[in-house]
Short mmCIF file of C-alpha atoms in Angstrom, two decimals:
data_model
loop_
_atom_site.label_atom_id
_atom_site.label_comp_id
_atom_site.label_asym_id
_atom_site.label_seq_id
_atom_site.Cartn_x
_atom_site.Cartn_y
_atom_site.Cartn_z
CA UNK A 1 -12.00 25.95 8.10
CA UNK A 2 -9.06 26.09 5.97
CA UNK A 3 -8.48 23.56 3.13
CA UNK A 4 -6.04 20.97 2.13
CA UNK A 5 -5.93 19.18 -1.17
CA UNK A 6 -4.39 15.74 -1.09
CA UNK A 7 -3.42 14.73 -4.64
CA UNK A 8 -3.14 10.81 -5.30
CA UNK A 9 -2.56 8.76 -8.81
CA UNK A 10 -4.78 6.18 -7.82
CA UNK A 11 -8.37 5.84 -7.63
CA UNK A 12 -10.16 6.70 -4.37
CA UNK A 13 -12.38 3.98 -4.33
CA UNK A 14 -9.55 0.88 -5.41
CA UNK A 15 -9.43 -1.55 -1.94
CA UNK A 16 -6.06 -3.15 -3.98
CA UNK A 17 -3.19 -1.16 -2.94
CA UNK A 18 -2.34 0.52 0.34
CA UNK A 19 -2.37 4.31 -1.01
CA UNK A 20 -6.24 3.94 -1.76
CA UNK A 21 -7.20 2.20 1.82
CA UNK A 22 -4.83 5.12 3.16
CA UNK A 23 -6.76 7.66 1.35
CA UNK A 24 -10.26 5.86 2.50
CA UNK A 25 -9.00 6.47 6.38
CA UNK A 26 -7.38 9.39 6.16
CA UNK A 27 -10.08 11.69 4.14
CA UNK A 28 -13.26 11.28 5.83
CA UNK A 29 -11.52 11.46 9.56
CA UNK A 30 -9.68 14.06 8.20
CA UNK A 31 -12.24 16.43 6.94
CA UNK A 32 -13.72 16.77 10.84
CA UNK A 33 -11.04 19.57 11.24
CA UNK A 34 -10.11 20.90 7.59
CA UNK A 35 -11.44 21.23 4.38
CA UNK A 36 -10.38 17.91 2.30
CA UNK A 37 -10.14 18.25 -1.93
CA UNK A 38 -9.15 14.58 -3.00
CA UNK A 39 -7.67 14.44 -6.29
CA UNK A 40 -7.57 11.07 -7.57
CA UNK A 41 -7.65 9.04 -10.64
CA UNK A 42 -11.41 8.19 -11.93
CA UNK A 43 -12.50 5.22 -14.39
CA UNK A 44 -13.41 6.84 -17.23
CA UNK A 45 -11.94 9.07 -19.44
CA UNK A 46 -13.58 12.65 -18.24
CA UNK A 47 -13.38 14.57 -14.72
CA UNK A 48 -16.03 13.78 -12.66
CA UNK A 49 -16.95 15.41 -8.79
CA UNK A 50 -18.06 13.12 -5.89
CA UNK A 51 -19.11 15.18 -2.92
CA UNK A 52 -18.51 12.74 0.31
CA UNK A 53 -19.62 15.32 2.69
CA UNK A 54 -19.88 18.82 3.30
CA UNK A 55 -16.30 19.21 4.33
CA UNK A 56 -14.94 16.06 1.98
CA UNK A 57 -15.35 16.34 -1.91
CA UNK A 58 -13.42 14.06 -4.43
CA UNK A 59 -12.13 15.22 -7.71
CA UNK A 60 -11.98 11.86 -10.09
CA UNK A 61 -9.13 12.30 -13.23
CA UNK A 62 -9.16 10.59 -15.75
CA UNK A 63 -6.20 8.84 -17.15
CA UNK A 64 -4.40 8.12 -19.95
CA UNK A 65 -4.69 5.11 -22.11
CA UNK A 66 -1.75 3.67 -22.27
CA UNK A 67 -0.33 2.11 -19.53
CA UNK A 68 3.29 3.00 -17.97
CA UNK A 69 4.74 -0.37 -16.43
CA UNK A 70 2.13 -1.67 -14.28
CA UNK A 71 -0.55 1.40 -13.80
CA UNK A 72 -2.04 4.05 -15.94
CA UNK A 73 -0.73 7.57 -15.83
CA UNK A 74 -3.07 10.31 -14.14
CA UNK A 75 -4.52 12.71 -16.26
CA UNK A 76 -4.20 15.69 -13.95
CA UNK A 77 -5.93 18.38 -16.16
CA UNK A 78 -4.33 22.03 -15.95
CA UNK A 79 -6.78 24.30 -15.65
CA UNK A 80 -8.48 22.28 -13.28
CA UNK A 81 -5.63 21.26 -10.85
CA UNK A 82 -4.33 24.92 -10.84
CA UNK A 83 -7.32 25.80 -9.29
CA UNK A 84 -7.98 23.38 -6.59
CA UNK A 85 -4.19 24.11 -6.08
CA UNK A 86 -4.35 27.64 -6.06
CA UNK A 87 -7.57 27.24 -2.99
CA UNK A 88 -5.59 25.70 -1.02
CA UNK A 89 -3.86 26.19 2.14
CA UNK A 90 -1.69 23.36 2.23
CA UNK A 91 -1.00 20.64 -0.52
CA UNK A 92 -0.20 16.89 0.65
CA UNK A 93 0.44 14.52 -2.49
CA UNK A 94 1.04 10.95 -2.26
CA UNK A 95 3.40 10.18 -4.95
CA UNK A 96 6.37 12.39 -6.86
CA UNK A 97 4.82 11.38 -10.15
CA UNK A 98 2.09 13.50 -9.15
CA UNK A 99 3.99 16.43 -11.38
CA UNK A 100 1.53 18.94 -12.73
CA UNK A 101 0.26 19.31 -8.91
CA UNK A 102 3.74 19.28 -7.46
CA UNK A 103 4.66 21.81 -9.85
CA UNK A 104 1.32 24.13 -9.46
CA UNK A 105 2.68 23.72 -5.84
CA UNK A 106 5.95 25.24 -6.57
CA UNK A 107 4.73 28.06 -8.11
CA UNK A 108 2.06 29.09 -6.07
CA UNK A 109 4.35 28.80 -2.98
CA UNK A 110 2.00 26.17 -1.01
CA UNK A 111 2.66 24.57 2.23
CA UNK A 112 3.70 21.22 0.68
CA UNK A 113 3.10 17.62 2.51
CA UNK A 114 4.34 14.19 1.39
CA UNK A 115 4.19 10.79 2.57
CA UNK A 116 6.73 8.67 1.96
CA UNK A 117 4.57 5.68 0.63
CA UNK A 118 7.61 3.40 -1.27
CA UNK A 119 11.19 3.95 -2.23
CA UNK A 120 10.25 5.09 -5.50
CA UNK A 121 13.71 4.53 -6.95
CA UNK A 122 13.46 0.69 -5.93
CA UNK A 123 9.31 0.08 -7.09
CA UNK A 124 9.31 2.01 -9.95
CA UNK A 125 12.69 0.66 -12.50
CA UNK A 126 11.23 -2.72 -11.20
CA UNK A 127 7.41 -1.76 -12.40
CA UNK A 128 8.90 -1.08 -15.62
CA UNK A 129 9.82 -4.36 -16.21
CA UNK A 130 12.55 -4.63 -18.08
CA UNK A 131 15.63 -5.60 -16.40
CA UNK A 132 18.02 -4.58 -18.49
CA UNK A 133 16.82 -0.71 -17.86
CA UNK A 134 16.27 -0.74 -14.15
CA UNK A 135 19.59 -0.29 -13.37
CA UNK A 136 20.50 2.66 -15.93
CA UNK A 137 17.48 4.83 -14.75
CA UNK A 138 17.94 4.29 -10.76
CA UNK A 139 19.84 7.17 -10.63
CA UNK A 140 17.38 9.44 -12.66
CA UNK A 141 14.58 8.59 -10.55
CA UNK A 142 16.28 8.90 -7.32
CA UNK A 143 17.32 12.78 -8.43
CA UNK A 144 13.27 13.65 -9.60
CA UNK A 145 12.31 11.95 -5.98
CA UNK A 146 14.82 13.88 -4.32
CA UNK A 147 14.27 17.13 -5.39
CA UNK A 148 10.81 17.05 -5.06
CA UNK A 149 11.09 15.45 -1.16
CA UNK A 150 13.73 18.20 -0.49
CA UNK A 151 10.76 21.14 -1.35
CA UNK A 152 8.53 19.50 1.49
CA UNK A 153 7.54 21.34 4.36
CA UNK A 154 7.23 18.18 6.36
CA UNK A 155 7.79 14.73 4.89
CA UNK A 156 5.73 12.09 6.74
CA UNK A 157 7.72 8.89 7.17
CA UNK A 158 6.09 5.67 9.04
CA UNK A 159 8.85 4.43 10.43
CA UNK A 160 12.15 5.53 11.95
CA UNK A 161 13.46 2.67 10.38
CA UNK A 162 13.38 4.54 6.71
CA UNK A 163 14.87 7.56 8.05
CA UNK A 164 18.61 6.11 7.27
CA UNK A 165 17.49 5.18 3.97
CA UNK A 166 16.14 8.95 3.06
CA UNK A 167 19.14 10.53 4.69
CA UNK A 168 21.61 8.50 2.23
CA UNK A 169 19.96 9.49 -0.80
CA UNK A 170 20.39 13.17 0.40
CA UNK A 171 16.61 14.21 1.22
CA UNK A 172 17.33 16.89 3.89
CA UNK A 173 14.16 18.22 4.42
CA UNK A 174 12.26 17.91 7.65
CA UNK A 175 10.50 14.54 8.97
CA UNK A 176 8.10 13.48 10.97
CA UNK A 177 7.34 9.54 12.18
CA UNK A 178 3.65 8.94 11.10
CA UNK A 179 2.66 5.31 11.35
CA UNK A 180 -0.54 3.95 9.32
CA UNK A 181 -3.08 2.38 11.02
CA UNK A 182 -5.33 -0.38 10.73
CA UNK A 183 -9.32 -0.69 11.06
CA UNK A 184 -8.98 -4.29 13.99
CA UNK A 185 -13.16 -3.69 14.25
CA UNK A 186 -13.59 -4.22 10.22
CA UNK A 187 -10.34 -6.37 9.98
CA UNK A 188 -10.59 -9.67 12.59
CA UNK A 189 -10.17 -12.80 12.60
CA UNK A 190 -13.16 -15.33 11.41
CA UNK A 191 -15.35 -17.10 13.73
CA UNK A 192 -15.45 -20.17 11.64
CA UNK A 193 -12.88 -20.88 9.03
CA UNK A 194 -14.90 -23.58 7.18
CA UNK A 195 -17.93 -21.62 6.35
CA UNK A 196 -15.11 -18.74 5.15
CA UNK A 197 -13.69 -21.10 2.70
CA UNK A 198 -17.05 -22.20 1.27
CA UNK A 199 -18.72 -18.83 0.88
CA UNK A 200 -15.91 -18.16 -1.81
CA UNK A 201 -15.71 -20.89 -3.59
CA UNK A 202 -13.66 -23.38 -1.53
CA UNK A 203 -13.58 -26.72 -0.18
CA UNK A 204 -13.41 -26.95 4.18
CA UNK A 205 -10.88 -29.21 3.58
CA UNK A 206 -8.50 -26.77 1.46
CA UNK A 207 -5.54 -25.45 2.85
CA UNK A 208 -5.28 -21.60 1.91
CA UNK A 209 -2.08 -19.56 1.10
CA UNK A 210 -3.14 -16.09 0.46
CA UNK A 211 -2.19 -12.71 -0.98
CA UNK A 212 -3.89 -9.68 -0.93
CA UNK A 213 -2.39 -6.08 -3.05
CA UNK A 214 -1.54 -5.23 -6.57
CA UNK A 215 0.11 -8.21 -9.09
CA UNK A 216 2.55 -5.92 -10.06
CA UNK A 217 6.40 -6.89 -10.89
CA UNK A 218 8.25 -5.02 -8.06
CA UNK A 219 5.29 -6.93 -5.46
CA UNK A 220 7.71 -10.36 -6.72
CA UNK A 221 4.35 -12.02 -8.08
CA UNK A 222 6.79 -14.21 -10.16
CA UNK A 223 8.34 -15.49 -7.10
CA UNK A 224 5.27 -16.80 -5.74
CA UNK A 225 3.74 -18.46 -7.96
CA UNK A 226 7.09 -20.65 -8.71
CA UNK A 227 7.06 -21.44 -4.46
CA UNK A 228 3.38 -22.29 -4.65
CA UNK A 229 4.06 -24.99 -7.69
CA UNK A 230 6.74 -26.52 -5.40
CA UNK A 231 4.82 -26.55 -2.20
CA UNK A 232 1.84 -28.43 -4.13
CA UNK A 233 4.31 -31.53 -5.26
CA UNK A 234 3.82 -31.74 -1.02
CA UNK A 235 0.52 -30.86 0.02
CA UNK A 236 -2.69 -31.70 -2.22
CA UNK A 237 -5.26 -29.77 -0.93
CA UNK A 238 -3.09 -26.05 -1.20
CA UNK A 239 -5.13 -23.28 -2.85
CA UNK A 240 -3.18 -19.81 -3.72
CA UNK A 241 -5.59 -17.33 -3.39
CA UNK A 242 -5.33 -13.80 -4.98
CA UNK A 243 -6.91 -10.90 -4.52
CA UNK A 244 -6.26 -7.84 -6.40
CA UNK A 245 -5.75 -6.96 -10.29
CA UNK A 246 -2.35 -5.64 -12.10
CA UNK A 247 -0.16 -6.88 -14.66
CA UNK A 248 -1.68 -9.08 -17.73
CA UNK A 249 1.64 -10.93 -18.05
CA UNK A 250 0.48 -12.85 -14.82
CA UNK A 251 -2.84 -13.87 -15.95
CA UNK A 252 -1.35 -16.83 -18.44
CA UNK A 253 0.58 -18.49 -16.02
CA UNK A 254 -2.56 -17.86 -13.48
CA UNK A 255 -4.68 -19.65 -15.94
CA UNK A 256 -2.16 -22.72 -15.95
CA UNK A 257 -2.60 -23.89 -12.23
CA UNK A 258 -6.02 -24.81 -11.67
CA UNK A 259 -4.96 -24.64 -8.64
CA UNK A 260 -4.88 -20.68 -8.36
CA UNK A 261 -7.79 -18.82 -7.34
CA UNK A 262 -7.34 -14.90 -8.69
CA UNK A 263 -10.09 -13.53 -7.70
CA UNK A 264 -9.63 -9.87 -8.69
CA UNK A 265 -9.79 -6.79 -7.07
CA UNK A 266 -12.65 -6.72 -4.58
CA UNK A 267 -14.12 -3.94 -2.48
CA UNK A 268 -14.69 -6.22 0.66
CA UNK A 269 -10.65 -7.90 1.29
CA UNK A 270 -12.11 -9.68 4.49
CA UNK A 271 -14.10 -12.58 3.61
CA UNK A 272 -10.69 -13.93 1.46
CA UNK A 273 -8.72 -12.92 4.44
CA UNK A 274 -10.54 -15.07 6.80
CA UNK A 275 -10.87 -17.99 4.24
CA UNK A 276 -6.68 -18.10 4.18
CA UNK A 277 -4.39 -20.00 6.45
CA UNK A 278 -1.22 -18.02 5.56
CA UNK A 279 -0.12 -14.71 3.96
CA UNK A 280 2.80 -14.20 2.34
CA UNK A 281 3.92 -10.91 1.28
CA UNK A 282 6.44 -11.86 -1.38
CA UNK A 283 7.68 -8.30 -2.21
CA UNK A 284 11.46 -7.24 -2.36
CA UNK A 285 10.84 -3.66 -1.11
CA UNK A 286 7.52 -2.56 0.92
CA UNK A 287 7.42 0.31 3.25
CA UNK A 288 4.93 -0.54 5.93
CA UNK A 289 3.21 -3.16 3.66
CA UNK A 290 -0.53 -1.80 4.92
CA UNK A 291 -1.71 -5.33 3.50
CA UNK A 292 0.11 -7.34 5.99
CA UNK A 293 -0.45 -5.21 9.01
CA UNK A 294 -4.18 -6.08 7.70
CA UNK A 295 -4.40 -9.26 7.43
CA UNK A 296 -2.22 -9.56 11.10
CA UNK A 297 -5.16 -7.91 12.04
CA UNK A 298 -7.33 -10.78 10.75
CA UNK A 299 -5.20 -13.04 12.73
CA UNK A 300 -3.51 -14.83 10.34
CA UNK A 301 0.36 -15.26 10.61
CA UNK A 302 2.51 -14.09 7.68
CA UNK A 303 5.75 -14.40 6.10
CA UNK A 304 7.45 -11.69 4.32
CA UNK A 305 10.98 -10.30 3.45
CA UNK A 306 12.38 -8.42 6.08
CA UNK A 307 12.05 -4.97 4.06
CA UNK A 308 11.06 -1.59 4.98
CA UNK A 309 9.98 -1.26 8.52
CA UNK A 310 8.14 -4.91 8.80
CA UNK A 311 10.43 -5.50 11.15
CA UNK A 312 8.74 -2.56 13.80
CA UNK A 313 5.53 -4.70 14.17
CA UNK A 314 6.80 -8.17 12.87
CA UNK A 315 8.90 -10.11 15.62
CA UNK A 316 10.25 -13.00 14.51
CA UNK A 317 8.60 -16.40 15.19
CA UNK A 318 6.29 -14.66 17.34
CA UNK A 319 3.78 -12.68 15.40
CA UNK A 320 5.16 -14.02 12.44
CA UNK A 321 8.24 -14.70 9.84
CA UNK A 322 10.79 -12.26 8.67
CA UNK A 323 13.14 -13.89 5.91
CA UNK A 324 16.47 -12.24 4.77
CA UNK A 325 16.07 -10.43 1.46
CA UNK A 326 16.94 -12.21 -1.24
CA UNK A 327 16.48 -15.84 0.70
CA UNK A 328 14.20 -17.76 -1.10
CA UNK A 329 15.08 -21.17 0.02
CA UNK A 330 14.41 -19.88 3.79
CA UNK A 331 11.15 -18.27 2.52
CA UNK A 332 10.04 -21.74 1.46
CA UNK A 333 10.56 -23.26 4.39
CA UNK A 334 9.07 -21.11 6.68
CA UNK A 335 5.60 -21.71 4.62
CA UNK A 336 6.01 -25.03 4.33
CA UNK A 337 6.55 -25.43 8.26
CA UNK A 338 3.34 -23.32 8.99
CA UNK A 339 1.61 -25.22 6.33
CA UNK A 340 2.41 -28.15 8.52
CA UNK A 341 1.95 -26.56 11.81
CA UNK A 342 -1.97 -26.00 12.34
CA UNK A 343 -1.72 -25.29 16.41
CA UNK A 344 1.38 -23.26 15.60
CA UNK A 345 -0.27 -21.43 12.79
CA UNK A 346 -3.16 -20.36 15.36
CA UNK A 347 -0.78 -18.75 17.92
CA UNK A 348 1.08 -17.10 15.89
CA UNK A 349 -1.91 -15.58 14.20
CA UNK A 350 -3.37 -14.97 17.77
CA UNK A 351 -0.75 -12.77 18.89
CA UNK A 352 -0.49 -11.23 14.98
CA UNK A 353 -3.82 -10.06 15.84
CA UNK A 354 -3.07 -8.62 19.38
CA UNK A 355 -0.29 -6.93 18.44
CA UNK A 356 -1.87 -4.64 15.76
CA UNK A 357 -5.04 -4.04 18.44
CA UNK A 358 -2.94 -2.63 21.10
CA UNK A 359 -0.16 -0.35 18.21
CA UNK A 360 -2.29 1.10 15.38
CA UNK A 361 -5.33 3.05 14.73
CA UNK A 362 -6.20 5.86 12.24
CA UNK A 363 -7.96 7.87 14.79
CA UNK A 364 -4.21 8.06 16.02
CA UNK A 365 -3.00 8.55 12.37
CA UNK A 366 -5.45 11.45 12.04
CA UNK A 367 -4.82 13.16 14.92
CA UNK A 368 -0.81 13.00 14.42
CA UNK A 369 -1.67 14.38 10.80
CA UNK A 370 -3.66 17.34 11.83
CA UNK A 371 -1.33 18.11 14.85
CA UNK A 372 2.14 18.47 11.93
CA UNK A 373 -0.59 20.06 9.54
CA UNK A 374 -1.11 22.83 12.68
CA UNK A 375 2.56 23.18 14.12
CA UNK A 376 4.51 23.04 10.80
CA UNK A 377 2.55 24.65 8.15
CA UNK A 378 -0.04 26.50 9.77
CA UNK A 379 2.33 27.58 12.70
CA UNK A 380 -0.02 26.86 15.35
CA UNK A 381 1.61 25.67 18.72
#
């Protein structure tokens, strides 16, 4: 079997973000057919080897301990990621920050793979957070993504859709539509709604708004939390729930509304997904959003900005809500009328649910994966 190494800043084992879930569906399924070195970032401060099975072995980092805008920076350590580079027969990294492996890469003239998780030149100025610099380094980060994308043997893209958007910042090299999936047997919609409320914490009589995904700045957490404190003025029994862990700067304001529930990252997202009413995605620039497409699984309907390629599985008023970027008043609304709207709220959800049975799968992912894997680096046809 030949091997790949997949190279990811983020922890293997996170369920808060949709490059760790990816990782999770991709690298087990994966290593039926290839060889899979993961390296990821671990949770302490020294390497650390997790062998998954015989063909699927993870290779924990540690990071550093300072944090860079919302996450900590990967420790990838030289000696060690030259030579899990250097075994390899192709390379597929997540992320373009991922530079000591993108560089060991380059020099030992790998097969290189890259999916194109976020427009890094929109997430990561924003991450930062301060304003006042996003704009001035834009054009820095969009050169380091660019030349890195442009050295791919194949960049994986999930959506058409984004293909415009890579072709105007001059990232030539060639593409290939691979759309995630999602897991409708272990995401689904809850049997009985009360007794989901109540086994976290909630009343059967609350009325959930829920978010599940990183609190980080460019994810519009902000935004959020100032639409839940005016829908409350209107309905007394709303709950926000949270789920997942990021930014501190959150956590004060959090505190303020009693009314917030932040639960924290958890390893099981379901049992808060089936305890919500409504998801909202308030984020000003997503890709495929894996946490919606999730929790459309669970049969809830959603509301998001129409960003990224939403708009390939989202259909308007149907499945659920796409609001214009930048719209916040309409983004209001359209919560506020599903708030309102229980019957309405259950079809929508019930053909949110449908439509993500019949369209994605990761056994389709996979299989896309290791068919570009065989015709473009390996030269198989």
């Amino acid at each position: 079997m030949k091997t790949i190494t997949i190279v990811a800043n983020e922890p293997y084992h996170s369920l808060s973000g949709g490059i760790p879930r990816f990782l999770q569906e991709i690298g087990p399924r994966l290593s039926r057919f290839l060889n899979v070195q993961m390296a990821v970032i671990g949770n302490s401060r020294k390497m650390s080897i997790e062998t998954l099975n015989p063909h699927f072995t993870l290779y924990h980092f540690p990071h550093y301990a300072l944090p860079v805008g919302d996450s900590y920076p990967p420790r990838f350590l030289k000696k060690e990621m030259k030579a899990l580079i250097q075994g390899s027969d192709v390379v597929f990294v997540q992320t373009v920050d991922c530079f000591i492996p993108l560089y060991y890469c380059k020099k030992f003239k790998k097969p290189l793979l890259m999916y194109f998780h976020g427009i890094d030149w929109e997430t990561f100025p924003r991450a930062l957070g301060f304003p006042w610099l996003a704009k001035k380094i834009v054009p820095l980060v969009k050169s380091y993504a660019r030349y890195w994308y442009n050295r791919c043997s194949c960049l994986l893209v999930p959506s058409a859709t984004l293909v415009p958007v890579l072709e105007q910042a001059k990232i030539v090299s060639p593409k290939h539509i691979l759309p995630l999936g999602v897991d409708a047997q272990q995401f689904r919609p809850s049997l009985n709604s009360c007794y989901c409320k109540e086994r976290i914490g909630l009343q059967e009589s609350d009325l959930v708004l829920g978010y599940t995904g990183r609190l980080a700045r460019e994810k519009n957490i902000d935004f959020l939390l100032n639409v839940f404190e005016r829908l409350q003025k209107e309905f007394s029994a709303l709950k926000l729930l949270l789920v997942g862990s990021g930014v501190k700067d959150f956590e004060a304001k959090i505190r303020q509304n009693p009314a917030v529930l932040a639960v924290g990252q958890k390893n099981e997202v379901l049992p808060y997904l089936q305890a919500m009413d409504v998801f909202v995605m308030p984020s000003q620039t997503e890709t495929s959003s894996l946490s919606t497409m999730e929790a459309m699984a669970s049969g809830l309907p959603i509301i998001a900005f129409d960003v990224g390629c939403l708009r390939d599985y989202v259909q308007n008023g149907q499945n659920g809500y796409l609001v214009p970027l930048g719209n916040e008043e309409d983004f209001y609304s359209k919560i506020r009328h599903l708030l309102q709207e229980k019957e309405l709220r259950q079809n929508i959800g019930r053909e949110a649910r449908q439509g993500m049975e019949v369209r994605f799968n990761w056994e389709d992912t996979v299989r896309e994966l290791y068919e570009v894997i065989e015709k473009i680096v390996f030269k198989v046809i």
